[in-house]
PDB file of C-alpha atoms in Angstrom:
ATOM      1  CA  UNK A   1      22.286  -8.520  -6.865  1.00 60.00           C
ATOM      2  CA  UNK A   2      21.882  -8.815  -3.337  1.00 76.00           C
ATOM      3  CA  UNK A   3      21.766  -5.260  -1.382  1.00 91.00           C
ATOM      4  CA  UNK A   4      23.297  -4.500   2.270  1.00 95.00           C
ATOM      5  CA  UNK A   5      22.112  -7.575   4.291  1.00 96.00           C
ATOM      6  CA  UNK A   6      21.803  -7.508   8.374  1.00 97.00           C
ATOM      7  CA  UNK A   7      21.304 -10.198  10.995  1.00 97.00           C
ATOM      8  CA  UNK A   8      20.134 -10.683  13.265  1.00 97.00           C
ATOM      9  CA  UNK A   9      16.609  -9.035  12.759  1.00 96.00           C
ATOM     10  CA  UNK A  10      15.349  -8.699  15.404  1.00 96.00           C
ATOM     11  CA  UNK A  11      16.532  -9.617  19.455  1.00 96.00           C
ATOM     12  CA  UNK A  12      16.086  -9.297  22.874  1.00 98.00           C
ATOM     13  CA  UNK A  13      18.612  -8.866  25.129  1.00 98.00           C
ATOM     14  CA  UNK A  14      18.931  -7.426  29.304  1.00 98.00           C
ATOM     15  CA  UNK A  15      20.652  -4.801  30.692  1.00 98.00           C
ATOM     16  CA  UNK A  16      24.175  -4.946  31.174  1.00 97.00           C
ATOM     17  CA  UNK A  17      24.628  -7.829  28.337  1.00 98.00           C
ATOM     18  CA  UNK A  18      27.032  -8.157  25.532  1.00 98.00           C
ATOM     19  CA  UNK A  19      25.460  -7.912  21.385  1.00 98.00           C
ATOM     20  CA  UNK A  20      27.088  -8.410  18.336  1.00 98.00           C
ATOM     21  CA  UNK A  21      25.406  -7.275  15.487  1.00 98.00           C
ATOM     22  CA  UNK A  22      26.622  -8.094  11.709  1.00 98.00           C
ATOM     23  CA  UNK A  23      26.326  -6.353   8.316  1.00 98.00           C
ATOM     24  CA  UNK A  24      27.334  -7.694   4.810  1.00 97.00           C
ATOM     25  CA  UNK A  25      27.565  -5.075   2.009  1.00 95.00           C
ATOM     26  CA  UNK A  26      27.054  -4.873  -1.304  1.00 93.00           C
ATOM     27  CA  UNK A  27      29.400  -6.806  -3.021  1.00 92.00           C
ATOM     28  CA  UNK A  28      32.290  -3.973  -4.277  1.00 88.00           C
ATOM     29  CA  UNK A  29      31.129  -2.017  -1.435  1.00 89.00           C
ATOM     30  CA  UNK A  30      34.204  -1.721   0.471  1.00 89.00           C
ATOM     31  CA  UNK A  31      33.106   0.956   2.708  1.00 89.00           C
ATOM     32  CA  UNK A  32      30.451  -0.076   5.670  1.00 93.00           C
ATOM     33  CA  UNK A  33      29.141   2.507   7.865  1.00 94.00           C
ATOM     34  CA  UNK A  34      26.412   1.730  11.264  1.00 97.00           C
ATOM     35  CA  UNK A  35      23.796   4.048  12.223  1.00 97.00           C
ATOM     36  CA  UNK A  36      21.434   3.560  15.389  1.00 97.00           C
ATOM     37  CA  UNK A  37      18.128   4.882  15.040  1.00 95.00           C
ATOM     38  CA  UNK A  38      16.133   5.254  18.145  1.00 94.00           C
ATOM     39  CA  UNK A  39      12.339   4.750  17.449  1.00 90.00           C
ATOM     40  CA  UNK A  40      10.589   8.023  16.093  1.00 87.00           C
ATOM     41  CA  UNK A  41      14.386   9.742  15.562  1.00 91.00           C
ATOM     42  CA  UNK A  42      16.579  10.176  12.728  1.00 93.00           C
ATOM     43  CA  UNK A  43      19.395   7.709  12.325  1.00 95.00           C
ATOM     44  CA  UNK A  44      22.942   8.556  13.951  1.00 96.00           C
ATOM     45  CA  UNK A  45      26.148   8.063  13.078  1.00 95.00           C
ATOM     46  CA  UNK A  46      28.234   5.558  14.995  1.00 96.00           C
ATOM     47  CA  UNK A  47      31.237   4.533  12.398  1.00 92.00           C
ATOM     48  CA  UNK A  48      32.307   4.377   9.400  1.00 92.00           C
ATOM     49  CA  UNK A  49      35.196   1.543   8.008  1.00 92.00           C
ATOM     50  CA  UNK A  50      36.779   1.667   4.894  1.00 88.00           C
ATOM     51  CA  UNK A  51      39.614  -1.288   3.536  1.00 87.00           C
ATOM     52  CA  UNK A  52      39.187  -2.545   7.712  1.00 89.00           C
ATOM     53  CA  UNK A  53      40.332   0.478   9.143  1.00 91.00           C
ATOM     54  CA  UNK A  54      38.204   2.823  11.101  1.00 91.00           C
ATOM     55  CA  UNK A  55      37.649   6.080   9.189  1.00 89.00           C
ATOM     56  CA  UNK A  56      35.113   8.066  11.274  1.00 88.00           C
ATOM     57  CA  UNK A  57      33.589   7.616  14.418  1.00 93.00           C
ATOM     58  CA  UNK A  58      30.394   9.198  16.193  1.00 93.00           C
ATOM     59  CA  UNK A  59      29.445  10.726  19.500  1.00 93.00           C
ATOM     60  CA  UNK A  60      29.130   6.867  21.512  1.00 97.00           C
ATOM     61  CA  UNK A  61      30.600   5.676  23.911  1.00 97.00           C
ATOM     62  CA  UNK A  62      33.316   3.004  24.246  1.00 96.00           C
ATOM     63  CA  UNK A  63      30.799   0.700  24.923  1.00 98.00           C
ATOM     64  CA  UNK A  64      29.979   0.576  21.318  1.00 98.00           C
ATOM     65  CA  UNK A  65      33.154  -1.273  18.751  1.00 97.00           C
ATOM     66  CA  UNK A  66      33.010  -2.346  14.923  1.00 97.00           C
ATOM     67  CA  UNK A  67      35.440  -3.937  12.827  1.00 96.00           C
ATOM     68  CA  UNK A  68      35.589  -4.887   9.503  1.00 96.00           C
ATOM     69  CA  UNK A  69      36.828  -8.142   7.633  1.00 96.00           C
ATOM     70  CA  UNK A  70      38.735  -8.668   4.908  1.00 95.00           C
ATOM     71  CA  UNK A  71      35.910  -9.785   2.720  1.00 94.00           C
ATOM     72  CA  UNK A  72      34.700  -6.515   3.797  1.00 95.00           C
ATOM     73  CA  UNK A  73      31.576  -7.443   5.833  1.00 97.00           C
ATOM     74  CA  UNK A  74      31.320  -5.720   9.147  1.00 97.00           C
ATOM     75  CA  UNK A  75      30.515  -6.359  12.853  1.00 98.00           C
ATOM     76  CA  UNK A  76      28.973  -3.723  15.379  1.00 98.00           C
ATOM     77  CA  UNK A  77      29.456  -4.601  19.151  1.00 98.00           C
ATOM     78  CA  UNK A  78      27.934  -3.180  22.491  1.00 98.00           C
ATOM     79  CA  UNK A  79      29.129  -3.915  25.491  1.00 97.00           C
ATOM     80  CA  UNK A  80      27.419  -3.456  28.940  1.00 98.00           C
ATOM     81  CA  UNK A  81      23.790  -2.626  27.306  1.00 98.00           C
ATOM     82  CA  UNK A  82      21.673   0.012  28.633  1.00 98.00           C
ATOM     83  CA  UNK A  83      18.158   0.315  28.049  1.00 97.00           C
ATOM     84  CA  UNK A  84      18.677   3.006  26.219  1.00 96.00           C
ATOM     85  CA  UNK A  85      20.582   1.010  23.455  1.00 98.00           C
ATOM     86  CA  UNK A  86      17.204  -0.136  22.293  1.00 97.00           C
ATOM     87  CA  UNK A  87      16.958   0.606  18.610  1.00 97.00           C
ATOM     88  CA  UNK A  88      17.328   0.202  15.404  1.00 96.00           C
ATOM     89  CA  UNK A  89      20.824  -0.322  13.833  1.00 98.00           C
ATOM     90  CA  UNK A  90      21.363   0.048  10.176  1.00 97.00           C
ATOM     91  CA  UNK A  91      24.419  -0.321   7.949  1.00 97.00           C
ATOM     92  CA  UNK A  92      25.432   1.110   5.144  1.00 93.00           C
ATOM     93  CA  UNK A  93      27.508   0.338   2.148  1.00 91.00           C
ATOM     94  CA  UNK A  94      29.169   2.399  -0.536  1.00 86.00           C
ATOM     95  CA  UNK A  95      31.882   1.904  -2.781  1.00 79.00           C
ATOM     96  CA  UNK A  96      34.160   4.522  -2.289  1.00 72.00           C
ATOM     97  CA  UNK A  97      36.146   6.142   0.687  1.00 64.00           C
ATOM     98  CA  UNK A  98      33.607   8.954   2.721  1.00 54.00           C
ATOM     99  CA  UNK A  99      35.658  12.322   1.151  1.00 48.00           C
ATOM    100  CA  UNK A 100      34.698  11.035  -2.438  1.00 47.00           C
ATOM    101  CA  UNK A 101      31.099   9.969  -1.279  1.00 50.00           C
ATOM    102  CA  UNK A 102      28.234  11.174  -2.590  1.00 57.00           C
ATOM    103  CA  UNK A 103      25.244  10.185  -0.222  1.00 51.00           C
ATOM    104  CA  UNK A 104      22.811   8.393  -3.472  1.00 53.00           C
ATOM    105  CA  UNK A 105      26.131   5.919  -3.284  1.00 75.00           C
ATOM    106  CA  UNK A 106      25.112   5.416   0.597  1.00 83.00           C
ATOM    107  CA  UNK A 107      22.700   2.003   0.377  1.00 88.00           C
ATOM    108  CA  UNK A 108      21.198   1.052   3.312  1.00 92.00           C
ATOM    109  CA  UNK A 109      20.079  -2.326   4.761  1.00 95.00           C
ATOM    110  CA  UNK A 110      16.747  -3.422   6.552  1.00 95.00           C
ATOM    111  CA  UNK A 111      18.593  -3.061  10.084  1.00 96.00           C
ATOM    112  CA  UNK A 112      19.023  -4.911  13.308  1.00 97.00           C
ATOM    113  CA  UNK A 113      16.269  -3.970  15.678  1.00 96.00           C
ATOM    114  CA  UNK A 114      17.728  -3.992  19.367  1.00 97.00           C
ATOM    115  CA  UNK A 115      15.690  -4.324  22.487  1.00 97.00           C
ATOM    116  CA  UNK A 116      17.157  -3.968  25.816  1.00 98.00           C
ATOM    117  CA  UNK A 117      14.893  -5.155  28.830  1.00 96.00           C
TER     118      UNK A 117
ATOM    119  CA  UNK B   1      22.664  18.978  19.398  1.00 71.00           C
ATOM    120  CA  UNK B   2      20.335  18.792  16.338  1.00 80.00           C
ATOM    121  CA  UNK B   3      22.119  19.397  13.426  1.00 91.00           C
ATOM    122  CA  UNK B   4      19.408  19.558  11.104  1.00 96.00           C
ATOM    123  CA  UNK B   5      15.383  20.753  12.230  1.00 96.00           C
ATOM    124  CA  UNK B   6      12.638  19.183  10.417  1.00 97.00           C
ATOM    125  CA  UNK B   7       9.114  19.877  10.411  1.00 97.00           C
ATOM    126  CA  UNK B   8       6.244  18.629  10.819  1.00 97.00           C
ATOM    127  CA  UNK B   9       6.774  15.764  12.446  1.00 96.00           C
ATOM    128  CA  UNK B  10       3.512  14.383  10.974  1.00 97.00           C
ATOM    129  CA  UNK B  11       1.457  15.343   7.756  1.00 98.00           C
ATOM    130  CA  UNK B  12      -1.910  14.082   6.219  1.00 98.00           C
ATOM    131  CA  UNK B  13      -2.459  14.879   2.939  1.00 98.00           C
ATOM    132  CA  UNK B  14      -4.962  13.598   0.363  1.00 98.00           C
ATOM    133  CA  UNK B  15      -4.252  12.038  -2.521  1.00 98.00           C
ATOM    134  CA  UNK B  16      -3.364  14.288  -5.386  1.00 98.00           C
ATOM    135  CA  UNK B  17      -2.744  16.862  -2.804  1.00 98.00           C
ATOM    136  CA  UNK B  18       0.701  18.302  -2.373  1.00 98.00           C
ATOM    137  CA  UNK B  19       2.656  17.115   0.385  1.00 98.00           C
ATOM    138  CA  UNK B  20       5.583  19.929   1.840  1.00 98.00           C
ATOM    139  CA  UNK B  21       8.236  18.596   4.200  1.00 98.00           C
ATOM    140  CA  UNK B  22      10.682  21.807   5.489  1.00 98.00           C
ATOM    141  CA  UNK B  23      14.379  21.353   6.922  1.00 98.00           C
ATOM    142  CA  UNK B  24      16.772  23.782   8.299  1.00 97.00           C
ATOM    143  CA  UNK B  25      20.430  23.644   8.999  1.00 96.00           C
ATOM    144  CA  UNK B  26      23.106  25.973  10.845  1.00 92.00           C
ATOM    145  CA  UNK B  27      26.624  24.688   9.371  1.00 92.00           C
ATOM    146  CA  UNK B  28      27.476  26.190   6.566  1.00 91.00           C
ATOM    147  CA  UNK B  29      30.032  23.528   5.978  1.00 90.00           C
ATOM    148  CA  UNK B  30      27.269  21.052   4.768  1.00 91.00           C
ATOM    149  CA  UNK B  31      27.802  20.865   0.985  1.00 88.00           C
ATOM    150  CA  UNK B  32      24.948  17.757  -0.373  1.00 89.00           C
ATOM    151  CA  UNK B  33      21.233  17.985   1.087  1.00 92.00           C
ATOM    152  CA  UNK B  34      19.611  14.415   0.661  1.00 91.00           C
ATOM    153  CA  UNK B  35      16.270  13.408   0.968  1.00 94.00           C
ATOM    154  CA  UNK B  36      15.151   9.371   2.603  1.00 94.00           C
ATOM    155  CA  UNK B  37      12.009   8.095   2.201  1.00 96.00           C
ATOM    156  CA  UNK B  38      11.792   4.901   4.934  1.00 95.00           C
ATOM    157  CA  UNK B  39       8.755   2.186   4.672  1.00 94.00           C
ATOM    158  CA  UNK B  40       8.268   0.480   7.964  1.00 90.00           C
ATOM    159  CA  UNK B  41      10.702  -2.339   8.572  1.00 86.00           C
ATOM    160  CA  UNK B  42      13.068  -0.975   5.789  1.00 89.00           C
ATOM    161  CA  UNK B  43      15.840   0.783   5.380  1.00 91.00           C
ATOM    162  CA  UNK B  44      15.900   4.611   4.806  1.00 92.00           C
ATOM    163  CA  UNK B  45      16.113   4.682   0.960  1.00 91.00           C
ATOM    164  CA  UNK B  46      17.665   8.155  -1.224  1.00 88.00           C
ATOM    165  CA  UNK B  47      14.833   9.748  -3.021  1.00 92.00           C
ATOM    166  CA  UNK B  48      16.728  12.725  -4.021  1.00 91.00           C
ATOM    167  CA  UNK B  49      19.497  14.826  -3.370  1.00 90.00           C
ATOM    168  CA  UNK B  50      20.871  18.796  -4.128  1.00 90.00           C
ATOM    169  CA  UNK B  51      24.105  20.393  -3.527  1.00 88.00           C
ATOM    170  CA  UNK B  52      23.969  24.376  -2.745  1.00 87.00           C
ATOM    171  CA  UNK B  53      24.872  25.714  -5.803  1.00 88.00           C
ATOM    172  CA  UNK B  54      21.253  24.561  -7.574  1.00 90.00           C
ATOM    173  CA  UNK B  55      18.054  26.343  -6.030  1.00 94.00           C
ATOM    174  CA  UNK B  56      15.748  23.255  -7.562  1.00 95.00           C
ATOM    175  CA  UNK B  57      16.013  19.906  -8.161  1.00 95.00           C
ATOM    176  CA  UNK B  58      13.074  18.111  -9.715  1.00 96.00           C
ATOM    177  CA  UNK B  59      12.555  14.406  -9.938  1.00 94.00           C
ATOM    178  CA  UNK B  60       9.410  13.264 -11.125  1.00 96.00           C
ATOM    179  CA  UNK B  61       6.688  14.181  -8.636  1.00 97.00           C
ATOM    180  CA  UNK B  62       9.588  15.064  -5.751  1.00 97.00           C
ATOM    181  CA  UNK B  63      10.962  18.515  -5.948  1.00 97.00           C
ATOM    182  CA  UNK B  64      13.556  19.939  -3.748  1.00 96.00           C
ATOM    183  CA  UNK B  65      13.792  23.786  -2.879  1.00 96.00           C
ATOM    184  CA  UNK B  66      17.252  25.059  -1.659  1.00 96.00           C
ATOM    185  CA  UNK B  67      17.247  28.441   0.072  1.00 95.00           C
ATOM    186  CA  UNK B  68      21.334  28.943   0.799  1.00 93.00           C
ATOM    187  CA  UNK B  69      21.007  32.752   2.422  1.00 94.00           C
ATOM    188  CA  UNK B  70      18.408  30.943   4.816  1.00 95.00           C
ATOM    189  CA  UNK B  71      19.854  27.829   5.361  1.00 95.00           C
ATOM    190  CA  UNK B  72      16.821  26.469   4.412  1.00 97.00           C
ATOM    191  CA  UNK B  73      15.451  23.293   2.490  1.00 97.00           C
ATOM    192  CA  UNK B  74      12.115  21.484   1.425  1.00 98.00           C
ATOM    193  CA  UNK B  75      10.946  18.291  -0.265  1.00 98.00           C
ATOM    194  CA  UNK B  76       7.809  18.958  -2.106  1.00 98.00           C
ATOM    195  CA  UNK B  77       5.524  16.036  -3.779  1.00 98.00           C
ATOM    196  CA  UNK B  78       3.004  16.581  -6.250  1.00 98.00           C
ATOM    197  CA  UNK B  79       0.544  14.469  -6.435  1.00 98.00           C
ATOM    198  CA  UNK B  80       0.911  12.821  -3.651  1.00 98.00           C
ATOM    199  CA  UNK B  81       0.002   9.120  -3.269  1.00 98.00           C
ATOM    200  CA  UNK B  82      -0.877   6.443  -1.097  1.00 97.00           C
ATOM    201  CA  UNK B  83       2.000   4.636  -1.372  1.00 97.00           C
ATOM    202  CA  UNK B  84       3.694   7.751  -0.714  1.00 98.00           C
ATOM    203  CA  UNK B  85       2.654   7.077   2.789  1.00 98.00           C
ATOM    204  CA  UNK B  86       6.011   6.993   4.491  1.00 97.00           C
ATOM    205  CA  UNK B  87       8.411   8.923   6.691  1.00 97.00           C
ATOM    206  CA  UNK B  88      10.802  11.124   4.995  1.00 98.00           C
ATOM    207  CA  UNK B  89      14.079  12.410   5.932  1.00 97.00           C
ATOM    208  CA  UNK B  90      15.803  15.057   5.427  1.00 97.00           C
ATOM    209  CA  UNK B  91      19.693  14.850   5.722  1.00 94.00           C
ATOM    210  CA  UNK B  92      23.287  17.082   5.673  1.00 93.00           C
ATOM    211  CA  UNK B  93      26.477  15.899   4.843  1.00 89.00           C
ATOM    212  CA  UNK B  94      29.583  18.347   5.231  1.00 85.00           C
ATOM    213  CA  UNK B  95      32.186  18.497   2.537  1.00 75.00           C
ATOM    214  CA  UNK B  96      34.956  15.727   2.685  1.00 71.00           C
ATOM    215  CA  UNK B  97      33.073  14.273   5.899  1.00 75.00           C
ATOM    216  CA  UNK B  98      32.292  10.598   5.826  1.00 73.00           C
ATOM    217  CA  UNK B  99      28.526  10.806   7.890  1.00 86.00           C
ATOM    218  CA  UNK B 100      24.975  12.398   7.403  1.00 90.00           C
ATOM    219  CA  UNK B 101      23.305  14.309  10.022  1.00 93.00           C
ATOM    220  CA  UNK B 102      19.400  13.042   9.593  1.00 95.00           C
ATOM    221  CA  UNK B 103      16.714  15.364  10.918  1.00 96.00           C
ATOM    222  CA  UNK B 104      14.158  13.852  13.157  1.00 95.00           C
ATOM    223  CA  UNK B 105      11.620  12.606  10.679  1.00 96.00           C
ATOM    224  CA  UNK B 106       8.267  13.243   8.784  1.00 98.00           C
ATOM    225  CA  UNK B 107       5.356  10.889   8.873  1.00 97.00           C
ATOM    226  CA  UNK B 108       3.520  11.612   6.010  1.00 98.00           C
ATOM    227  CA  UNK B 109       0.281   9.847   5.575  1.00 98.00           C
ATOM    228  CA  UNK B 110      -1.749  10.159   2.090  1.00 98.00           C
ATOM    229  CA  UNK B 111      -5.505   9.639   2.389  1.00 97.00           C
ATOM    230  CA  UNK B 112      -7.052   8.078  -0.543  1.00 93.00           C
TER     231      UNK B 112
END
């Protein structure tokens, strides 16, 4: 069975451009969660969507926007990018809603690794 | 704000040596301590995992040890490995909450 799968990779993009990042989850995983993980931290929480509606959102700024699909994959967009943006961004999928999760359901992917110039 | 502390931030150990990663946390609403090992280019991946109510959870050569009155938790491996050479995370998730708080990472390197 394929696991959480990511594209882009990798990319490059300037300041003040637009990114879409997108995530496909295991299949039954209807819960997909992004993280950003800035090189040598841990990863951080940005959302969390369950059955396409947002269920939990980190400390970013509006700049930063998911949504998820009915066939449950998921896309991650930032607006306006900063340099700081630069990192790596890794979903997650589980199966079941975040107050039932257990984090060994958590799987993540490979990630999309972000660099703002 | 850091919700969880983890230290060192790098460790060299050699092989068949024992490898000790420590965490700390203040909110004493976090009910399930996970552990991630990450391989560069990958994914963080769950190695193990305790709730408070256990003080030790063993798992092959990966041990954790949960101090509650401290706050406190480690990862322990025995016999460490090369291809144990990896950074580890330790994480926090609160009760009913839908996120993990990661600490800041532990680049372990095992010396053959």
């Amino acid at each position: 069975d394929a696991g959480v799968t990511q594209s882009p990779t990798h990319l490059i993009k300037t300041r003040g451009q637009h990114v879409t990042l997108r995530c496909s989850p295991i299949s039954g995983h209807k819960s997909v969660s992004w993280y950003q993980q800035v090189l040598g931290q841990g990863p951080q929480f940005i959302f969390q969507y369950y059955e396409k509606e947002e269920r939990g959102r980190g400390n970013f700024p509006d700049r930063f926007s998911a949504r998820q699909f009915p066939n449950y994959s998921s896309e991650l967009n930032v607006n306006a990018l900063l340099l700081g943006d630069s990192a790596l961004y890794l979903c997650a999928s589980s199966l079941r809603l975040a107050g039932a999760l257990q984090a060994g359901e958590l799987f993540f992917g490979e990630g999309s690794r972000l660099t703002v110039l | 704000q850091q919700q969880v502390k983890q230290s060192p931030q790098s460790l060299i150990v050699q092989k068949g040596g024992i490898s000790i990663i420590n965490c700390a946390y203040e909110n004493t609403a976090f009910d399930y301590f996970p552990w991630y090992q990450q391989f560069p280019g990958k994914g963080p991946a769950l190695l193990i995992a305790i709730r408070p109510d256990v003080s030790e959870k063993k798992e092959g050569r990966f041990t954790i040890s949960f101090n509650k009155s401290a706050k406190q938790f480690s990862l322990h491996i025995m016999d460490s490995q090369p291809g144990d050479s990896a950074t580890y995370f330790c994480a926090a998730m609160k009760g009913g909450a839908n996120n993990l708080f990661f600490g800041t990472g532990t680049r372990l390197t095992v010396i053959p």
